[in-house]
């Protein structure tokens, strides 16, 4: 066995083999895969192996299309059959909401120039004569949908990797992974050890156990999952062609042809966890006992839709394990707390995504960053707060609602609350409806008296629309208090603190005490990896505020520049709470509670000061994400309720009210402010989102400087613009494709909201450069239907920034 390698991939399932193949394909040929048994010995061998192209998330769609295409290329490249059948997939909508989802997907397909289109019942009946389409209000057809042979695909990846020089050792279980002082790893097996630069955990069902070898816990939980295959059905046998698969997601089952029978799988409500305390090491090619009673309700719905299922005998039942993350997306990426340790685990639709996952993994490892923004899959989206109880509760919810529609702004209740602040109860008493942000409960909106504080979901405007509007207007007309405790907060302190920070962020660290600056953090490809407000509190003392959900993600960057021993870097996210007090009466309100002179002359925009307010010591920064006159106040967690109560009581006559994050979305969108994960992402270049003006190329160094320098002079590929949309029952929410009036795809929405203070439905979005011109007419596919839009020349609210600086 080899003793050295650039990377060791642990796990010879579908995903591990794809990563190995892609590492080799991208030029790392000195790579090894270790498999404790035969290849495919985890979830892979018994999968139904259905494949789909289109997904609600645009980047996942790209990855799925790449994967579907790759299978055929792999067959040609390796000679190993992948058993690809692409008779197409039929997507059925039984409800209005499902129809909205499918029509939006159809519009997205036009944007991707992919084939996913509406067909009539007649056409559908011709394609699949066994389906009863009664009660179906909309049918889409994806000609590329189908299924593959699980073993064939895995072996094709393996063959492709071997051809490129990679090595695979079967029956070689990894028993230890030991980090070396230089960041490399020793991987131990009974057959010898390998010294490697990178470890890749692709151990599927054993992802948790392999992670523990490196001292980390992954929020994963296996479940059982069943499908069954019928005996031969005469109509199918006589058809002489393969039937398309059926995605009747309102019926909560999947169905496709297998041999001359049908394969039906179900995600049942009465689900079963498996291996809660750890996946047994000896488990391999076993299956669990059948339990068809558990999926009876789903089966009955399948039988009602395809009556032949009810009369055919059952040939075999597969009940096997699969492993889930709390939101059912992959747990993916380099572990921020370790050097050179990569995870790619918790993958449910592995056959739809294996190629893209392999490619993104290889890019991340070799090139430092994948080409697409993978935050929705990045394991850094979870922290320690995602404990076992949370993981189990969420996995149960994910499994039982696998085919439920994910609506915009959806907040699932399972496993919550996990982390609350002292004001939680007070906010609840004021009618708050909460959302989850990196584990924290935070108010989304406040139900007025007489209204039940309850979320409803849909693609159309929901009952909370008006209540959010009331909050926006209260802030714009008077003053509002937004709980921003879920922002990430950091303290950088000690001799050399400013110099160290200057080597990380792209803007210049403020040199004067009391000054703040906005700064991007530049990624490995020159895009926007983050945006922060940096405040100089004292000599060698800085305070930083960034995106709360990205705190663990940003850790990767902060550990990249060696920190002098004299400098401390501390997260204050837990220790401090925050309020944004904003609106034209913000100064009046705050002045009643502090002796400080808050006049514009004394406390202008982008300045900060430590102040005493309502008897509480606070860091006050004159910024506001609302685009209005405002201050951010950061106080010790223990003082949160005291300050909150004082603000709300003292400002009563000014019309003060608590304001939630849905209103903040509307406020920031009408002002045109970008948000991390939406407008700011490593995929976007600074000049595309208007952050290039904050980059100081004359600094000797900062993270990503070289990468940015290579693209700084290039014209933006697309530009972030604000669009006013003619919308009545639904607003854009993000992801909607944008077309020119002639139907050609020109961009997509990044954020959308109704701008309550300007009385316009608005969208922020990326438009291809030649068309990103004020006054251009576009068509935004809200609910999948064309909605006329006009690119605005300037932000809809306070374009000159007079309110902000007033
Ligand atoms: C019943 C069922 C139906 C499914 N249907 C579909 C479907 O229709 N479409 C779809 O896309 N997906 C489907 N899936 C999911 C799919 O099977 C998974 O997404 C995929 O197989 C995950 O592959 P993997 O490589 O991540 O993990 P695994 O297949 O679990 O592979 C992990 C590998 O790591 C090895 N390993 C573990 N520990 C060690 C160690 N210490 N040292 C060395 N090697 C180790 C294991 O032996 C194993 O071979 C289904 C799953 C089930 C259970």
Short mmCIF file of C-alpha atoms in Angstrom, two decimals, residues 299-703:
data_model
loop_
_atom_site.label_atom_id
_atom_site.label_comp_id
_atom_site.label_asym_id
_atom_site.label_seq_id
_atom_site.Cartn_x
_atom_site.Cartn_y
_atom_site.Cartn_z
CA UNK A 299 -48.95 3.15 -0.98
CA UNK A 300 -52.70 3.72 -1.10
CA UNK A 301 -52.14 7.11 -2.68
CA UNK A 302 -49.81 5.52 -5.22
CA UNK A 303 -52.42 2.85 -5.98
CA UNK A 304 -55.12 5.49 -6.46
CA UNK A 305 -52.88 7.25 -8.96
CA UNK A 306 -51.53 4.12 -10.68
CA UNK A 307 -54.13 1.38 -10.14
CA UNK A 308 -51.84 -1.31 -11.61
CA UNK A 309 -49.73 -1.07 -8.44
CA UNK A 310 -52.66 -2.42 -6.45
CA UNK A 311 -53.12 -5.53 -8.52
CA UNK A 312 -49.51 -6.48 -9.10
CA UNK A 313 -47.78 -8.74 -6.60
CA UNK A 314 -44.80 -7.45 -4.63
CA UNK A 315 -41.54 -8.99 -5.81
CA UNK A 316 -39.13 -7.46 -3.31
CA UNK A 317 -39.00 -4.90 -0.57
CA UNK A 318 -35.89 -2.89 0.23
CA UNK A 319 -35.68 -1.34 3.68
CA UNK A 320 -32.23 0.19 4.06
CA UNK A 321 -30.50 2.95 5.99
CA UNK A 322 -29.73 6.47 4.79
CA UNK A 323 -28.13 9.26 6.82
CA UNK A 324 -29.53 12.78 7.21
CA UNK A 325 -28.38 16.21 8.31
CA UNK A 326 -30.85 18.47 10.19
CA UNK A 327 -32.01 20.17 6.97
CA UNK A 328 -31.44 17.20 4.67
CA UNK A 329 -28.78 19.05 2.63
CA UNK A 330 -25.23 17.71 2.57
CA UNK A 331 -22.74 18.39 5.38
CA UNK A 332 -20.01 19.58 3.21
CA UNK A 333 -16.70 21.44 3.14
CA UNK A 334 -13.48 21.80 5.11
CA UNK A 335 -14.03 21.59 8.88
CA UNK A 336 -13.21 25.13 10.11
CA UNK A 337 -11.66 23.89 13.37
CA UNK A 338 -9.23 21.49 11.66
CA UNK A 339 -6.62 21.92 9.01
CA UNK A 340 -7.08 20.07 5.73
CA UNK A 341 -10.01 17.93 6.81
CA UNK A 342 -12.88 17.79 4.34
CA UNK A 343 -16.34 16.30 4.84
CA UNK A 344 -18.88 15.26 2.28
CA UNK A 345 -21.55 13.41 4.22
CA UNK A 346 -25.29 13.33 4.86
CA UNK A 347 -26.24 13.13 1.21
CA UNK A 348 -29.79 12.06 0.46
CA UNK A 349 -30.19 12.46 -3.33
CA UNK A 350 -26.70 11.11 -3.98
CA UNK A 351 -27.45 9.87 -7.47
CA UNK A 352 -28.73 13.22 -8.63
CA UNK A 353 -25.81 15.08 -7.09
CA UNK A 354 -22.74 12.83 -6.91
CA UNK A 355 -20.93 14.34 -9.90
CA UNK A 356 -21.43 17.94 -8.85
CA UNK A 357 -20.53 17.15 -5.27
CA UNK A 358 -17.34 15.45 -6.43
CA UNK A 359 -16.41 18.37 -8.67
CA UNK A 360 -17.13 21.00 -6.00
CA UNK A 361 -15.15 18.97 -3.42
CA UNK A 362 -12.15 18.71 -5.70
CA UNK A 363 -12.30 22.42 -6.52
CA UNK A 364 -12.55 23.31 -2.85
CA UNK A 365 -9.60 21.12 -1.88
CA UNK A 366 -7.31 21.93 -4.80
CA UNK A 367 -8.32 25.50 -5.69
CA UNK A 368 -9.36 26.65 -2.21
CA UNK A 369 -12.98 27.40 -3.09
CA UNK A 370 -15.70 25.84 -5.25
CA UNK A 371 -16.94 27.78 -8.27
CA UNK A 372 -20.48 27.95 -6.92
CA UNK A 373 -21.64 29.37 -3.62
CA UNK A 374 -22.20 26.22 -1.59
CA UNK A 375 -23.26 27.83 1.69
CA UNK A 376 -26.62 26.03 1.69
CA UNK A 377 -24.62 22.79 1.92
CA UNK A 378 -21.63 24.04 3.91
CA UNK A 379 -21.28 22.17 7.21
CA UNK A 380 -20.36 25.55 8.74
CA UNK A 381 -24.07 26.46 8.65
CA UNK A 382 -24.38 24.39 11.85
CA UNK A 383 -22.48 24.96 15.07
CA UNK A 384 -22.29 23.13 18.41
CA UNK A 385 -25.86 24.22 19.03
CA UNK A 386 -27.01 21.60 16.52
CA UNK A 387 -26.85 18.92 19.19
CA UNK A 388 -28.20 15.40 19.14
CA UNK A 389 -31.73 16.34 20.27
CA UNK A 390 -31.99 19.11 17.67
CA UNK A 391 -30.59 16.85 14.95
CA UNK A 392 -33.05 14.06 15.73
CA UNK A 393 -36.05 16.38 15.85
CA UNK A 394 -35.12 18.05 12.58
CA UNK A 395 -34.31 14.77 10.81
CA UNK A 396 -37.67 13.35 11.85
CA UNK A 397 -39.36 16.44 10.42
CA UNK A 398 -37.27 16.37 7.25
CA UNK A 399 -37.91 12.70 6.62
CA UNK A 400 -41.64 12.81 7.31
CA UNK A 401 -42.05 15.92 5.13
CA UNK A 402 -39.53 15.03 2.44
CA UNK A 403 -41.79 16.05 -0.42
CA UNK A 404 -43.46 19.02 1.25
CA UNK A 405 -42.93 22.29 -0.57
CA UNK A 406 -40.23 24.53 0.85
CA UNK A 407 -41.89 27.92 0.74
CA UNK A 408 -40.00 31.20 0.76
CA UNK A 409 -39.21 32.29 4.34
CA UNK A 410 -40.31 28.93 5.71
CA UNK A 411 -39.34 28.36 9.35
CA UNK A 412 -39.81 24.85 10.61
CA UNK A 413 -40.68 24.39 14.26
CA UNK A 414 -39.01 21.03 14.91
CA UNK A 415 -36.29 20.93 17.56
CA UNK A 416 -36.75 24.53 18.66
CA UNK A 417 -36.00 26.59 20.60
CA UNK A 418 -32.30 25.77 20.81
CA UNK A 419 -30.76 29.12 21.75
CA UNK A 420 -32.74 32.01 23.18
CA UNK A 421 -31.86 35.43 24.59
CA UNK A 422 -33.18 36.89 27.85
CA UNK A 423 -35.76 38.97 25.94
CA UNK A 424 -37.31 35.86 24.36
CA UNK A 425 -40.27 35.72 26.75
CA UNK A 426 -40.81 39.46 26.58
CA UNK A 427 -40.88 39.28 22.79
CA UNK A 428 -43.25 36.34 22.94
CA UNK A 429 -45.56 38.35 25.18
CA UNK A 430 -45.49 41.12 22.57
CA UNK A 431 -46.73 38.69 19.92
CA UNK A 432 -43.42 37.80 18.30
CA UNK A 433 -43.32 35.04 15.72
CA UNK A 434 -39.81 33.62 15.76
CA UNK A 435 -37.40 32.34 13.18
CA UNK A 436 -34.18 30.38 13.52
CA UNK A 437 -30.85 31.97 12.70
CA UNK A 438 -27.70 29.94 13.40
CA UNK A 439 -29.54 28.38 16.33
CA UNK A 440 -30.90 31.65 17.75
CA UNK A 441 -34.58 32.42 18.03
CA UNK A 442 -35.18 35.89 16.65
CA UNK A 443 -38.40 37.82 16.00
CA UNK A 444 -39.63 37.70 12.41
CA UNK A 445 -42.70 39.86 12.99
CA UNK A 446 -45.00 40.84 15.80
CA UNK A 447 -48.68 39.94 15.77
CA UNK A 448 -50.80 42.89 16.87
CA UNK A 449 -53.34 42.41 19.61
CA UNK A 450 -56.13 40.08 18.57
CA UNK A 451 -54.02 38.38 15.90
CA UNK A 452 -52.66 34.92 16.55
CA UNK A 453 -48.85 34.91 16.40
CA UNK A 454 -48.70 32.11 13.87
CA UNK A 455 -46.81 31.63 10.64
CA UNK A 456 -48.48 30.67 7.41
CA UNK A 457 -46.59 29.79 4.26
CA UNK A 458 -47.18 30.15 0.59
CA UNK A 459 -45.74 31.60 -2.59
CA UNK A 460 -48.33 34.37 -2.42
CA UNK A 461 -48.49 37.19 0.13
CA UNK A 462 -49.41 35.79 3.51
CA UNK A 463 -51.55 37.28 6.30
CA UNK A 464 -48.38 38.61 8.01
CA UNK A 465 -47.79 40.90 5.02
CA UNK A 466 -49.90 43.70 6.53
CA UNK A 467 -48.37 43.36 9.99
CA UNK A 468 -44.88 43.61 8.54
CA UNK A 469 -46.05 46.69 6.64
CA UNK A 470 -47.20 48.27 9.90
CA UNK A 471 -43.75 47.68 11.41
CA UNK A 472 -41.97 49.19 8.42
CA UNK A 473 -44.16 52.29 8.51
CA UNK A 474 -43.77 52.68 12.26
CA UNK A 475 -40.01 52.75 11.84
CA UNK A 476 -39.99 55.02 8.80
CA UNK A 477 -42.46 57.46 10.41
CA UNK A 478 -41.18 57.33 13.97
CA UNK A 479 -38.80 54.82 15.47
CA UNK A 480 -38.43 51.06 15.62
CA UNK A 481 -36.29 48.70 17.69
CA UNK A 482 -34.92 45.69 15.87
CA UNK A 483 -33.31 42.88 17.83
CA UNK A 484 -30.03 42.23 16.01
CA UNK A 485 -28.52 39.97 18.66
CA UNK A 486 -28.08 37.25 16.06
CA UNK A 487 -25.41 39.25 14.17
CA UNK A 488 -21.91 37.82 14.65
CA UNK A 489 -19.75 40.02 16.89
CA UNK A 490 -16.01 39.83 17.38
CA UNK A 491 -13.37 41.62 19.44
CA UNK A 492 -9.80 41.93 18.18
CA UNK A 493 -7.44 43.23 20.85
CA UNK A 494 -3.79 43.60 21.74
CA UNK A 495 -0.62 44.96 20.29
CA UNK A 496 -0.69 44.51 16.52
CA UNK A 497 -4.48 43.95 16.37
CA UNK A 498 -5.01 46.52 13.61
CA UNK A 499 -2.10 45.21 11.53
CA UNK A 500 -3.41 41.66 11.78
CA UNK A 501 -6.92 42.65 10.81
CA UNK A 502 -5.57 44.72 7.94
CA UNK A 503 -4.02 41.56 6.52
CA UNK A 504 -7.47 39.93 6.46
CA UNK A 505 -10.06 42.49 5.36
CA UNK A 506 -9.92 44.37 2.06
CA UNK A 507 -10.69 47.87 3.36
CA UNK A 508 -8.29 49.77 5.59
CA UNK A 509 -8.85 49.26 9.27
CA UNK A 510 -10.02 52.58 10.80
CA UNK A 511 -7.05 54.46 12.20
CA UNK A 512 -8.97 56.84 14.42
CA UNK A 513 -10.69 55.75 17.62
CA UNK A 514 -14.46 56.05 17.21
CA UNK A 515 -14.46 55.48 13.48
CA UNK A 516 -16.09 52.58 11.70
CA UNK A 517 -15.70 51.21 8.21
CA UNK A 518 -17.52 48.76 6.02
CA UNK A 519 -15.33 46.16 4.45
CA UNK A 520 -15.61 43.16 2.21
CA UNK A 521 -13.67 39.98 2.84
CA UNK A 522 -12.34 38.63 -0.43
CA UNK A 523 -12.52 34.93 -1.26
CA UNK A 524 -10.06 32.66 -3.00
CA UNK A 525 -11.51 33.40 -6.44
CA UNK A 526 -11.72 37.15 -5.82
CA UNK A 527 -15.43 37.17 -4.92
CA UNK A 528 -17.19 38.39 -1.78
CA UNK A 529 -16.60 35.95 1.06
CA UNK A 530 -18.03 38.33 3.66
CA UNK A 531 -18.92 41.86 4.64
CA UNK A 532 -18.21 43.41 8.03
CA UNK A 533 -18.46 46.66 9.96
CA UNK A 534 -15.16 47.25 11.73
CA UNK A 535 -15.03 49.80 14.55
CA UNK A 536 -11.95 51.09 16.33
CA UNK A 537 -12.89 51.14 20.00
CA UNK A 538 -9.46 52.03 21.39
CA UNK A 539 -5.75 51.70 20.73
CA UNK A 540 -5.19 48.12 19.49
CA UNK A 541 -8.85 47.39 20.11
CA UNK A 542 -11.43 46.64 17.40
CA UNK A 543 -15.04 45.50 17.32
CA UNK A 544 -16.44 43.73 14.26
CA UNK A 545 -19.95 42.85 13.23
CA UNK A 546 -20.71 40.34 10.48
CA UNK A 547 -23.32 37.90 9.29
CA UNK A 548 -24.54 35.69 12.15
CA UNK A 549 -25.22 32.62 10.05
CA UNK A 550 -21.71 32.82 8.56
CA UNK A 551 -19.73 32.98 11.81
CA UNK A 552 -18.32 29.47 11.53
CA UNK A 553 -17.84 29.87 7.79
CA UNK A 554 -15.79 33.03 8.38
CA UNK A 555 -13.64 31.22 10.93
CA UNK A 556 -11.87 29.59 7.97
CA UNK A 557 -10.66 33.03 6.86
CA UNK A 558 -9.72 34.34 10.29
CA UNK A 559 -7.50 31.32 10.91
CA UNK A 560 -5.74 31.76 7.60
CA UNK A 561 -3.55 34.68 8.62
CA UNK A 562 -1.22 33.76 11.52
CA UNK A 563 -2.22 35.80 14.55
CA UNK A 564 0.55 37.27 16.71
CA UNK A 565 0.56 36.03 20.30
CA UNK A 566 -0.15 39.56 21.45
CA UNK A 567 -3.46 39.68 19.60
CA UNK A 568 -6.63 38.07 20.89
CA UNK A 569 -9.58 37.31 18.63
CA UNK A 570 -12.78 36.58 20.53
CA UNK A 571 -16.33 35.93 19.43
CA UNK A 572 -18.73 38.10 21.44
CA UNK A 573 -21.79 36.75 19.68
CA UNK A 574 -23.07 34.93 22.76
CA UNK A 575 -21.91 37.51 25.30
CA UNK A 576 -23.45 40.55 23.62
CA UNK A 577 -26.96 41.33 22.46
CA UNK A 578 -27.78 44.05 19.99
CA UNK A 579 -30.54 46.46 19.02
CA UNK A 580 -30.85 48.61 15.98
CA UNK A 581 -32.80 51.71 16.98
CA UNK A 582 -33.79 53.43 13.75
CA UNK A 583 -36.18 55.91 12.23
CA UNK A 584 -36.50 59.71 12.18
CA UNK A 585 -37.24 59.74 15.93
CA UNK A 586 -34.32 57.48 16.86
CA UNK A 587 -32.19 60.38 18.05
CA UNK A 588 -35.02 61.79 20.17
CA UNK A 589 -35.67 58.45 21.77
CA UNK A 590 -32.04 57.66 22.53
CA UNK A 591 -31.35 61.17 23.80
CA UNK A 592 -33.96 60.64 26.49
CA UNK A 593 -31.96 57.71 27.81
CA UNK A 594 -28.38 58.96 27.60
CA UNK A 595 -26.38 62.06 28.51
CA UNK A 596 -24.37 61.76 25.29
CA UNK A 597 -24.70 64.38 22.61
CA UNK A 598 -26.19 62.45 19.70
CA UNK A 599 -26.42 65.41 17.34
CA UNK A 600 -25.10 64.95 13.86
CA UNK A 601 -22.19 67.26 14.58
CA UNK A 602 -21.14 65.30 17.62
CA UNK A 603 -22.08 61.76 16.53
CA UNK A 604 -22.13 61.55 12.73
CA UNK A 605 -22.74 58.58 10.47
CA UNK A 606 -20.15 55.76 10.72
CA UNK A 607 -18.87 56.90 14.11
CA UNK A 608 -18.98 54.98 17.31
CA UNK A 609 -18.68 55.55 21.01
CA UNK A 610 -19.05 53.66 24.23
CA UNK A 611 -22.06 55.17 25.93
CA UNK A 612 -24.17 54.66 28.99
CA UNK A 613 -27.81 54.32 28.00
CA UNK A 614 -30.65 53.54 30.38
CA UNK A 615 -27.95 52.69 32.91
CA UNK A 616 -26.41 50.11 30.59
CA UNK A 617 -22.91 50.25 29.09
CA UNK A 618 -23.21 49.97 25.33
CA UNK A 619 -21.11 50.15 22.22
CA UNK A 620 -23.06 52.55 20.01
CA UNK A 621 -22.37 52.65 16.28
CA UNK A 622 -24.10 55.14 14.01
CA UNK A 623 -25.11 52.70 11.28
CA UNK A 624 -28.39 51.10 10.35
CA UNK A 625 -29.20 48.33 7.91
CA UNK A 626 -32.61 49.97 7.54
CA UNK A 627 -31.12 52.88 5.56
CA UNK A 628 -32.61 55.27 8.09
CA UNK A 629 -31.23 57.43 10.85
CA UNK A 630 -30.17 54.91 13.45
CA UNK A 631 -27.72 53.41 15.89
CA UNK A 632 -26.68 49.87 16.60
CA UNK A 633 -26.32 49.31 20.35
CA UNK A 634 -24.40 46.32 21.67
CA UNK A 635 -24.84 45.45 25.34
CA UNK A 636 -24.05 42.53 27.67
CA UNK A 637 -26.64 39.79 27.36
CA UNK A 638 -27.68 40.30 31.00
CA UNK A 639 -28.71 43.90 30.20
CA UNK A 640 -30.80 43.09 27.16
CA UNK A 641 -34.21 43.18 28.84
CA UNK A 642 -33.37 46.35 30.79
CA UNK A 643 -32.41 48.27 27.66
CA UNK A 644 -35.25 46.83 25.56
CA UNK A 645 -37.86 47.78 28.19
CA UNK A 646 -36.42 51.28 28.54
CA UNK A 647 -36.45 51.86 24.78
CA UNK A 648 -40.02 50.65 24.33
CA UNK A 649 -41.39 52.48 27.36
CA UNK A 650 -39.57 55.76 26.86
CA UNK A 651 -40.51 55.99 23.22
CA UNK A 652 -44.20 55.29 23.60
CA UNK A 653 -45.25 58.82 22.64
CA UNK A 654 -42.91 58.65 19.64
CA UNK A 655 -44.73 55.59 18.38
CA UNK A 656 -41.82 53.24 19.05
CA UNK A 657 -42.43 49.58 18.42
CA UNK A 658 -40.52 46.34 18.17
CA UNK A 659 -39.71 45.52 14.57
CA UNK A 660 -38.88 42.07 13.23
CA UNK A 661 -36.52 40.77 10.58
CA UNK A 662 -39.19 40.51 7.86
CA UNK A 663 -39.64 44.28 8.12
CA UNK A 664 -35.85 44.66 8.06
CA UNK A 665 -35.84 42.73 4.78
CA UNK A 666 -38.31 45.19 3.27
CA UNK A 667 -36.37 48.16 4.68
CA UNK A 668 -33.02 47.04 3.34
CA UNK A 669 -34.40 46.01 -0.04
CA UNK A 670 -36.06 49.38 -0.65
CA UNK A 671 -32.75 51.01 0.24
CA UNK A 672 -30.87 48.58 -2.03
CA UNK A 673 -28.60 47.14 0.66
CA UNK A 674 -27.08 43.76 -0.09
CA UNK A 675 -27.00 40.95 2.41
CA UNK A 676 -24.50 38.15 2.80
CA UNK A 677 -25.68 34.91 1.21
CA UNK A 678 -28.00 36.80 -1.12
CA UNK A 679 -26.25 39.69 -2.85
CA UNK A 680 -22.83 39.04 -1.38
CA UNK A 681 -21.37 35.65 -2.12
CA UNK A 682 -18.01 34.26 -3.19
CA UNK A 683 -19.55 33.81 -6.64
CA UNK A 684 -19.93 37.54 -7.18
CA UNK A 685 -17.12 39.93 -7.98
CA UNK A 686 -16.86 43.12 -5.90
CA UNK A 687 -17.42 45.32 -8.98
CA UNK A 688 -20.65 43.45 -9.70
CA UNK A 689 -22.17 44.35 -6.35
CA UNK A 690 -20.62 47.79 -5.89
CA UNK A 691 -18.19 46.82 -3.13
CA UNK A 692 -15.05 47.43 -5.20
CA UNK A 693 -14.95 51.01 -3.92
CA UNK A 694 -14.17 49.61 -0.45
CA UNK A 695 -11.12 47.62 -1.55
CA UNK A 696 -7.75 49.18 -0.88
CA UNK A 697 -5.37 47.75 -3.44
CA UNK A 698 -2.54 49.94 -2.10
CA UNK A 699 -2.44 47.88 1.10
CA UNK A 700 0.54 45.50 1.01
CA UNK A 701 -1.66 42.48 1.55
CA UNK A 702 -5.12 41.21 2.47
CA UNK A 703 -6.87 37.91 1.94
#
